[in-house]
mmCIF file with all atom_site columns, C-alpha atoms in Angstrom:
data_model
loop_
_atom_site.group_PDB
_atom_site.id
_atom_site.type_symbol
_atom_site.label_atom_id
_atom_site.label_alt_id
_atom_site.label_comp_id
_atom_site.label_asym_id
_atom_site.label_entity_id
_atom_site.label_seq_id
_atom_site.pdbx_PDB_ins_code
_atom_site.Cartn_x
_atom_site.Cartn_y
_atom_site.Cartn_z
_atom_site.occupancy
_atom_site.B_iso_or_equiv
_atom_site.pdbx_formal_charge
_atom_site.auth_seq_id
_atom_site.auth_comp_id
_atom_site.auth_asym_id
_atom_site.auth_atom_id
_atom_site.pdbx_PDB_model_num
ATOM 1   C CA . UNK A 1 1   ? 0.000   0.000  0.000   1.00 0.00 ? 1   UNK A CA 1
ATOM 2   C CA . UNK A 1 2   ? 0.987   3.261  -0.820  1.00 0.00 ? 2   UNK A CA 1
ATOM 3   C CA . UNK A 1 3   ? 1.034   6.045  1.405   1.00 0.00 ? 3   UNK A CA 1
ATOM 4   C CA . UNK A 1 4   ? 1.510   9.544  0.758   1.00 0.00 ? 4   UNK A CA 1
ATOM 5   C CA . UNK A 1 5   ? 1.915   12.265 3.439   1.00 0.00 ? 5   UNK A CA 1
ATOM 6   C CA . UNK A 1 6   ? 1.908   16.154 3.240   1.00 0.00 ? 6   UNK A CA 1
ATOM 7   C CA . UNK A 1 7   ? 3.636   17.747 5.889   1.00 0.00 ? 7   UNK A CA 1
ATOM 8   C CA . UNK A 1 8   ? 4.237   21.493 7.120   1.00 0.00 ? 8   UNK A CA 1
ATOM 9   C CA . UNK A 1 9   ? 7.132   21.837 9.566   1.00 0.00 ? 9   UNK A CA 1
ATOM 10  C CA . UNK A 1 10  ? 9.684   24.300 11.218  1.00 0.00 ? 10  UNK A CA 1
ATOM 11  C CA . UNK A 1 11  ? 11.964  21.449 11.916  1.00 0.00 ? 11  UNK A CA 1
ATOM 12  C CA . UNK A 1 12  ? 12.052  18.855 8.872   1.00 0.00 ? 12  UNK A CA 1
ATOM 13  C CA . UNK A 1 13  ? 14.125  16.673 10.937  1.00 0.00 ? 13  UNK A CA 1
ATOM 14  C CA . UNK A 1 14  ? 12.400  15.890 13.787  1.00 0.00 ? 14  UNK A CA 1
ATOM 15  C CA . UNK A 1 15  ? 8.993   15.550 11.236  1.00 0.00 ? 15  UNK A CA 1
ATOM 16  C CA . UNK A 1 16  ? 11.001  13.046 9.150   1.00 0.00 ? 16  UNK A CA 1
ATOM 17  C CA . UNK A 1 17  ? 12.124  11.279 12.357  1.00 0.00 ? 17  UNK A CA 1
ATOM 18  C CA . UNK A 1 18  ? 8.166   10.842 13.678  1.00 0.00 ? 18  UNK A CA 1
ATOM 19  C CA . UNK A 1 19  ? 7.180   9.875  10.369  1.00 0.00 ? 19  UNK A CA 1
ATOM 20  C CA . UNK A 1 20  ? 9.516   7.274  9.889   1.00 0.00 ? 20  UNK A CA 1
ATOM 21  C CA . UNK A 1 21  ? 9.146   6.080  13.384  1.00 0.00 ? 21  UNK A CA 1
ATOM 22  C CA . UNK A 1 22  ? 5.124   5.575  13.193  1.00 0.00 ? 22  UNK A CA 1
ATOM 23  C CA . UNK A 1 23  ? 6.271   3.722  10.049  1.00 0.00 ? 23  UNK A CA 1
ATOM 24  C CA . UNK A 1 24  ? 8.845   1.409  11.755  1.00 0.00 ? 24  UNK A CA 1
ATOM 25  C CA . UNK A 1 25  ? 6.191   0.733  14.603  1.00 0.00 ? 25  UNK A CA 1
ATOM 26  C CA . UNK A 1 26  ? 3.695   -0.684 11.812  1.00 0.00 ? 26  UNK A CA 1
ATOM 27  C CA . UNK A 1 27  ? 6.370   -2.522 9.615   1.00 0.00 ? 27  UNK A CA 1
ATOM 28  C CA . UNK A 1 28  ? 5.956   0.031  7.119   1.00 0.00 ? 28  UNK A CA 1
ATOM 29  C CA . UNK A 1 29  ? 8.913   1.888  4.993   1.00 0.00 ? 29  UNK A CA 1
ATOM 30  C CA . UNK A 1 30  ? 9.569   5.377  4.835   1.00 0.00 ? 30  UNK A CA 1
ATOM 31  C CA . UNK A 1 31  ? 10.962  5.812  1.289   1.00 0.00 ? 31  UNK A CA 1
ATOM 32  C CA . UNK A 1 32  ? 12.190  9.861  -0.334  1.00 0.00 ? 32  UNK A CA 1
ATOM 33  C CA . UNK A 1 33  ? 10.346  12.610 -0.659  1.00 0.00 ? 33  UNK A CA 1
ATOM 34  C CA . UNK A 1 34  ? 8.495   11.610 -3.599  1.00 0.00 ? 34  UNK A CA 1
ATOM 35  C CA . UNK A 1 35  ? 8.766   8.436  -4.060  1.00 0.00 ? 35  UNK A CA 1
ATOM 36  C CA . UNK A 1 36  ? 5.188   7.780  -4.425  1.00 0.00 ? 36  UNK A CA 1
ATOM 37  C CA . UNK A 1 37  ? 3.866   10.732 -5.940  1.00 0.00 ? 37  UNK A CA 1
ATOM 38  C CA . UNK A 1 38  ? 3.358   9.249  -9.080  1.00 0.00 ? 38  UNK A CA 1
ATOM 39  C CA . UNK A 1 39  ? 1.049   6.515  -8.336  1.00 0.00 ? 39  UNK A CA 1
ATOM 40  C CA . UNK A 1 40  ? -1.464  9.286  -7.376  1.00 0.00 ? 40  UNK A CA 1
ATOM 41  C CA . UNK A 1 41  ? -3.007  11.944 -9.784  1.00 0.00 ? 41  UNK A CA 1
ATOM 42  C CA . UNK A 1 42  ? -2.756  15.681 -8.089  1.00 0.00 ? 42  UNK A CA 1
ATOM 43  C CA . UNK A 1 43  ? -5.976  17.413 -8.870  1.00 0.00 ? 43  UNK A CA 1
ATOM 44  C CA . UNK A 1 44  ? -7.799  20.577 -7.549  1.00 0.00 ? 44  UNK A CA 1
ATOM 45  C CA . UNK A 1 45  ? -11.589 20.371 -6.897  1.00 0.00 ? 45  UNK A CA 1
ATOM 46  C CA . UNK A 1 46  ? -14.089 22.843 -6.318  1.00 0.00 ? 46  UNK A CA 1
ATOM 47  C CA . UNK A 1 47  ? -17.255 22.881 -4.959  1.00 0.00 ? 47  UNK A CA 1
ATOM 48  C CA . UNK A 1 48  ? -20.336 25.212 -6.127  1.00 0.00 ? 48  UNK A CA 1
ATOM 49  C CA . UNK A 1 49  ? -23.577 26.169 -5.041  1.00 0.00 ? 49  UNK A CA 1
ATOM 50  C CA . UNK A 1 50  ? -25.998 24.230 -7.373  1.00 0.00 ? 50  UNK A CA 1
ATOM 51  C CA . UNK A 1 51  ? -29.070 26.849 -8.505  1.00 0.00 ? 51  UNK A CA 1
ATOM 52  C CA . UNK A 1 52  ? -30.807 23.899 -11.105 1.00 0.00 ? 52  UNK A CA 1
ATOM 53  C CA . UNK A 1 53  ? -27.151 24.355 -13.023 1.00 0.00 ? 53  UNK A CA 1
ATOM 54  C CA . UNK A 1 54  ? -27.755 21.918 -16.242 1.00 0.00 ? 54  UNK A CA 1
ATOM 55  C CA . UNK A 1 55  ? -24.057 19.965 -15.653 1.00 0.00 ? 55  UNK A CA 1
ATOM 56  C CA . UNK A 1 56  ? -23.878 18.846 -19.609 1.00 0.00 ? 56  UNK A CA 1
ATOM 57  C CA . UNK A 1 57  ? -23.728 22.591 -20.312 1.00 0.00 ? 57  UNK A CA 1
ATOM 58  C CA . UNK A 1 58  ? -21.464 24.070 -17.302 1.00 0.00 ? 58  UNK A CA 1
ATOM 59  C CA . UNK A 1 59  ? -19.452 21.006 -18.365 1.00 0.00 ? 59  UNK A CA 1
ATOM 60  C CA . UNK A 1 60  ? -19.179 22.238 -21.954 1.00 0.00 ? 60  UNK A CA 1
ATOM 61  C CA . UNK A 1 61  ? -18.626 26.208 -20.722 1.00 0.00 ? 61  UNK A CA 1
ATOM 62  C CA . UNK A 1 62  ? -15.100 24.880 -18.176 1.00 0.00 ? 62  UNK A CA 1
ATOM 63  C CA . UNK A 1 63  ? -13.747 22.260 -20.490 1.00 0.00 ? 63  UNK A CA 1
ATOM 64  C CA . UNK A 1 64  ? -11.193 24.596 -22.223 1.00 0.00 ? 64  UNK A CA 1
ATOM 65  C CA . UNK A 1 65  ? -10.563 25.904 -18.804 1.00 0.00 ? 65  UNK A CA 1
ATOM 66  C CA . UNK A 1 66  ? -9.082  22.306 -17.519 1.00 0.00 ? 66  UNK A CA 1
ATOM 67  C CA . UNK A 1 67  ? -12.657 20.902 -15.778 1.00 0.00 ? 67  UNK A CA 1
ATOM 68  C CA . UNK A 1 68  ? -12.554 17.148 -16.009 1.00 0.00 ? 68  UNK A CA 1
ATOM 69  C CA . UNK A 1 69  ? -15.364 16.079 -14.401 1.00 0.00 ? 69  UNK A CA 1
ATOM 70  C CA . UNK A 1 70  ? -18.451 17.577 -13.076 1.00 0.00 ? 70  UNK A CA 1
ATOM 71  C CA . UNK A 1 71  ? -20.803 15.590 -10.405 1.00 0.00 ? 71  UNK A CA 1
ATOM 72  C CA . UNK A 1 72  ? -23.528 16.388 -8.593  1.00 0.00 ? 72  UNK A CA 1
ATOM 73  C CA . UNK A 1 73  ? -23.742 16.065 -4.325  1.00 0.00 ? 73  UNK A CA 1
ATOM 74  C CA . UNK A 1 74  ? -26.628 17.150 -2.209  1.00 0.00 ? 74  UNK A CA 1
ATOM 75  C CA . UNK A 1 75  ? -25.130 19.969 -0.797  1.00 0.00 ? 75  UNK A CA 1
ATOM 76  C CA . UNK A 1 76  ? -23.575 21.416 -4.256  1.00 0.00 ? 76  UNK A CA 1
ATOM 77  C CA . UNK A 1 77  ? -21.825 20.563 -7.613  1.00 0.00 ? 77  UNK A CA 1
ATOM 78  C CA . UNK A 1 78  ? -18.080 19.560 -7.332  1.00 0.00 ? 78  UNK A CA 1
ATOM 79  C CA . UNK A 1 79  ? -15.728 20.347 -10.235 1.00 0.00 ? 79  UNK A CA 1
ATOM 80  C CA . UNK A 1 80  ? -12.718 18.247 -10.752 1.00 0.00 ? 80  UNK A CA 1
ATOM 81  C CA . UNK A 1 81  ? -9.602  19.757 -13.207 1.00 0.00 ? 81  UNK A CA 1
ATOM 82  C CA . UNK A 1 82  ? -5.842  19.304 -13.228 1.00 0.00 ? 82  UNK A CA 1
ATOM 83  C CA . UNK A 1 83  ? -3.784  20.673 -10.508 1.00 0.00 ? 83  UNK A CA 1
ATOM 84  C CA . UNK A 1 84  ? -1.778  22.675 -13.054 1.00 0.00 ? 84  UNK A CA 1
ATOM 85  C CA . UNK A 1 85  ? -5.623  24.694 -14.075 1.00 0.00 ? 85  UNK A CA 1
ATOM 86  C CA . UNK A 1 86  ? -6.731  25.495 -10.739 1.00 0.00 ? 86  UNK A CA 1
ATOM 87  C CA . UNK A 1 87  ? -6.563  29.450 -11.119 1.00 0.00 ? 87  UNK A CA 1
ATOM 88  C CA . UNK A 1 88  ? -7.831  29.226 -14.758 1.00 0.00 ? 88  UNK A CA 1
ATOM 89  C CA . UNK A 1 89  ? -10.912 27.280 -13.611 1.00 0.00 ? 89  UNK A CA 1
ATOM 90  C CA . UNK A 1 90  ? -11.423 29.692 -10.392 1.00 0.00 ? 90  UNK A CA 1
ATOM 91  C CA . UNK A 1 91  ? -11.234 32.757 -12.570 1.00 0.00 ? 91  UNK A CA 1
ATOM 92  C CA . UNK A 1 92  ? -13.875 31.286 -14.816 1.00 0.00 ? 92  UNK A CA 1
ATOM 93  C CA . UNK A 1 93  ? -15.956 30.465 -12.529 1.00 0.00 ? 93  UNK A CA 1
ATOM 94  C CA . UNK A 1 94  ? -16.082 33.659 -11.176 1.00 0.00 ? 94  UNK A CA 1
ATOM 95  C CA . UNK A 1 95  ? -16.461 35.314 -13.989 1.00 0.00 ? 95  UNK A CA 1
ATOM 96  C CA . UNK A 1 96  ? -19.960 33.278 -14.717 1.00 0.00 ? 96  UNK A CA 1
ATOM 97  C CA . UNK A 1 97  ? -20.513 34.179 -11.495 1.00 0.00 ? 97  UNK A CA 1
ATOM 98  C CA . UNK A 1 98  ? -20.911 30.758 -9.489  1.00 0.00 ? 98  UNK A CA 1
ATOM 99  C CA . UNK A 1 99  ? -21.067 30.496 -5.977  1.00 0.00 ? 99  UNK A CA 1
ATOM 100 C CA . UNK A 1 100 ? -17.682 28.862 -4.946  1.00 0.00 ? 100 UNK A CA 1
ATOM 101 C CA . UNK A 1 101 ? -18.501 26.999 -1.364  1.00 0.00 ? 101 UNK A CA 1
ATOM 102 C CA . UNK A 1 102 ? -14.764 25.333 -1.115  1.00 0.00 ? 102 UNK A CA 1
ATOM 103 C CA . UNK A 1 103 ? -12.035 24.837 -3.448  1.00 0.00 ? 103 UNK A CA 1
ATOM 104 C CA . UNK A 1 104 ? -8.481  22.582 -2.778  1.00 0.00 ? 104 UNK A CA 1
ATOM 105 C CA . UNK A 1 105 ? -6.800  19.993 -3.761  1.00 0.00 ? 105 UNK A CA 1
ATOM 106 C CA . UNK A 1 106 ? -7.036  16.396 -3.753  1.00 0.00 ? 106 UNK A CA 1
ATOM 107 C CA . UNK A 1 107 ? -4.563  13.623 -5.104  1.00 0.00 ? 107 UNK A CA 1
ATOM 108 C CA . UNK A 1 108 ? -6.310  9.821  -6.759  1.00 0.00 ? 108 UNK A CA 1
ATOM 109 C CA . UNK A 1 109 ? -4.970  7.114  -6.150  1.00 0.00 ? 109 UNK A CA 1
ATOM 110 C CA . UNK A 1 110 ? -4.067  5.720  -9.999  1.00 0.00 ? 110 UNK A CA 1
ATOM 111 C CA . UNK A 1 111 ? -4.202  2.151  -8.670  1.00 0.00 ? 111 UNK A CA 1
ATOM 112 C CA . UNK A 1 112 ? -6.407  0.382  -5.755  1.00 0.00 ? 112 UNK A CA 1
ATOM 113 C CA . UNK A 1 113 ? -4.729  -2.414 -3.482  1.00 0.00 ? 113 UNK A CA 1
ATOM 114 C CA . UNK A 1 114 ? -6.813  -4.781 -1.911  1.00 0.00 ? 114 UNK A CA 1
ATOM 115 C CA . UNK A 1 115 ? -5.721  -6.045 1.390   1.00 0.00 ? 115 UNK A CA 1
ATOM 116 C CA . UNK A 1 116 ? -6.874  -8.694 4.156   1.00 0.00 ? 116 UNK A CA 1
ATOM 117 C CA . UNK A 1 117 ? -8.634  -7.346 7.583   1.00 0.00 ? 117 UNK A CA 1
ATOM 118 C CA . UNK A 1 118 ? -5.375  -8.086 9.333   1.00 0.00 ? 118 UNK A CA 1
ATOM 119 C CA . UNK A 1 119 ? -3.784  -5.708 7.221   1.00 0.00 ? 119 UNK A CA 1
ATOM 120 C CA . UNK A 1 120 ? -6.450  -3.071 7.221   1.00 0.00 ? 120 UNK A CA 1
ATOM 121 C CA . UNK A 1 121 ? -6.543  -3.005 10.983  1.00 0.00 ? 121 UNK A CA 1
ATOM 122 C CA . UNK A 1 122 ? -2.947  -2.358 10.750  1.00 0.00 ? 122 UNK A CA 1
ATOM 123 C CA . UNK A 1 123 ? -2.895  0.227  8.054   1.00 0.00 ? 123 UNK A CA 1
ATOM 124 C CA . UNK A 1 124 ? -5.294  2.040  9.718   1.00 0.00 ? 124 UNK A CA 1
ATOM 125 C CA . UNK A 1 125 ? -3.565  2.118  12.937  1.00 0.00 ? 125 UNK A CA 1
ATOM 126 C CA . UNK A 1 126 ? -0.397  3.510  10.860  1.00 0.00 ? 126 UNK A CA 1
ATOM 127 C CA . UNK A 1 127 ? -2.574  6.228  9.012   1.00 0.00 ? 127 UNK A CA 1
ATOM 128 C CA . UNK A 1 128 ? -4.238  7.442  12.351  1.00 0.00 ? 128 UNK A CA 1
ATOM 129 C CA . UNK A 1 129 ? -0.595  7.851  14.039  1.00 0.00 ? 129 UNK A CA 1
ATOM 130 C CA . UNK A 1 130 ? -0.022  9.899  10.913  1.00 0.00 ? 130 UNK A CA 1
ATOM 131 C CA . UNK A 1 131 ? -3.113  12.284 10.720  1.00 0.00 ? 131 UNK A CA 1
ATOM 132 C CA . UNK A 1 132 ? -2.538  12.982 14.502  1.00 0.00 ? 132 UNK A CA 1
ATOM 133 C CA . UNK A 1 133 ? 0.955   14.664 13.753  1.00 0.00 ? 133 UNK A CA 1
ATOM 134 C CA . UNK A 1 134 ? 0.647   18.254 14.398  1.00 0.00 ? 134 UNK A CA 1
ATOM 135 C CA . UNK A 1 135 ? 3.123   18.454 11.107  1.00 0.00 ? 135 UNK A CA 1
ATOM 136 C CA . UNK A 1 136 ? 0.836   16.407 8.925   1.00 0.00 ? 136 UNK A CA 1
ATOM 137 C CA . UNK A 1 137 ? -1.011  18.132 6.195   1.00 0.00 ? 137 UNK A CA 1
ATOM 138 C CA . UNK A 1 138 ? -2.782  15.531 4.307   1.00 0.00 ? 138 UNK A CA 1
ATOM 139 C CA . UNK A 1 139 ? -2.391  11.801 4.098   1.00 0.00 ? 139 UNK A CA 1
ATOM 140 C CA . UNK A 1 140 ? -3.191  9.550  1.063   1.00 0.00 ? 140 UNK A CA 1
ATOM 141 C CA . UNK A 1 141 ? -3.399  6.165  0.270   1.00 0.00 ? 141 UNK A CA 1
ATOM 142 C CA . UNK A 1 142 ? -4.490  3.821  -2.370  1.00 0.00 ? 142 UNK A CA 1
ATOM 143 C CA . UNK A 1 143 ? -6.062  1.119  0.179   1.00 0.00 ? 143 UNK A CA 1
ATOM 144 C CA . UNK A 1 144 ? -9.524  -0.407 -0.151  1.00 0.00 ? 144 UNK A CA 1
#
């Protein structure tokens, strides 16, 4: 399983040093900054406020902006484009004049590993040590 961590820290040493060790503890491997970053897609994402929007057509209007996909949720329409055309697709939207709720980023696992409960319970043990690190960002994985 791949994990990918985002960190923001005063003291990159002692942030590598707790990553790694939460790794050791779970028989994981910390490998270098970046070593996994290609197994996930880096996207940005924004979310709109949905005012009976036809999606074909607000699909069609953001599609030379970048916009990849466009779903539907109950609270809103999300808007998924390349990381690379996230101020291209903001300016356009607000220059149509959408509501923007939230906007970020997300990264997509390319491929899916399948593990056993045994190894889920331990994985998931791993990524909470991880998302409890005051220096932790954001934490990906491709694990289901």
């Amino acid at each position: 399983v791949a994990v990918l961590v985002e960190t923001a820290t005063d003291n990159n040493t002692r942030t590598v040093a707790n990553i790694r060790s939460y790794f050791n503890k779970h028989n994981g491997n910390l490998g270098t900054s970046g070593s996994v970053a290609f197994m996930f897609e880096h996207n940005c994402n924004f979310k709109i406020k949905d005012n009976n929007i036809d999606l074909e057509t607000l699909e069609l209007d953001l599609i030379d902006f970048g916009v990849e996909e466009v779903f539907k949720e109950q609270d809103g329409i999300l808007i998924y484009g390349s990381f690379d055309s996230f101020g291209e697709i903001q300016k356009a939207l607000e220059s149509m004049d959408k509501e923007i709720i939230s906007s970020g980023f997300d990264r997509i696992p390319k491929n899916l590993k399948k593990v056993n409960e045994e190894e889920k319970i331990e994985i998931d043990k791993l990524l909470e040590k991880i998302e409890n690190d005051d220096d932790v960002q954001n934490v990906y994985h491709n694990m289901y």
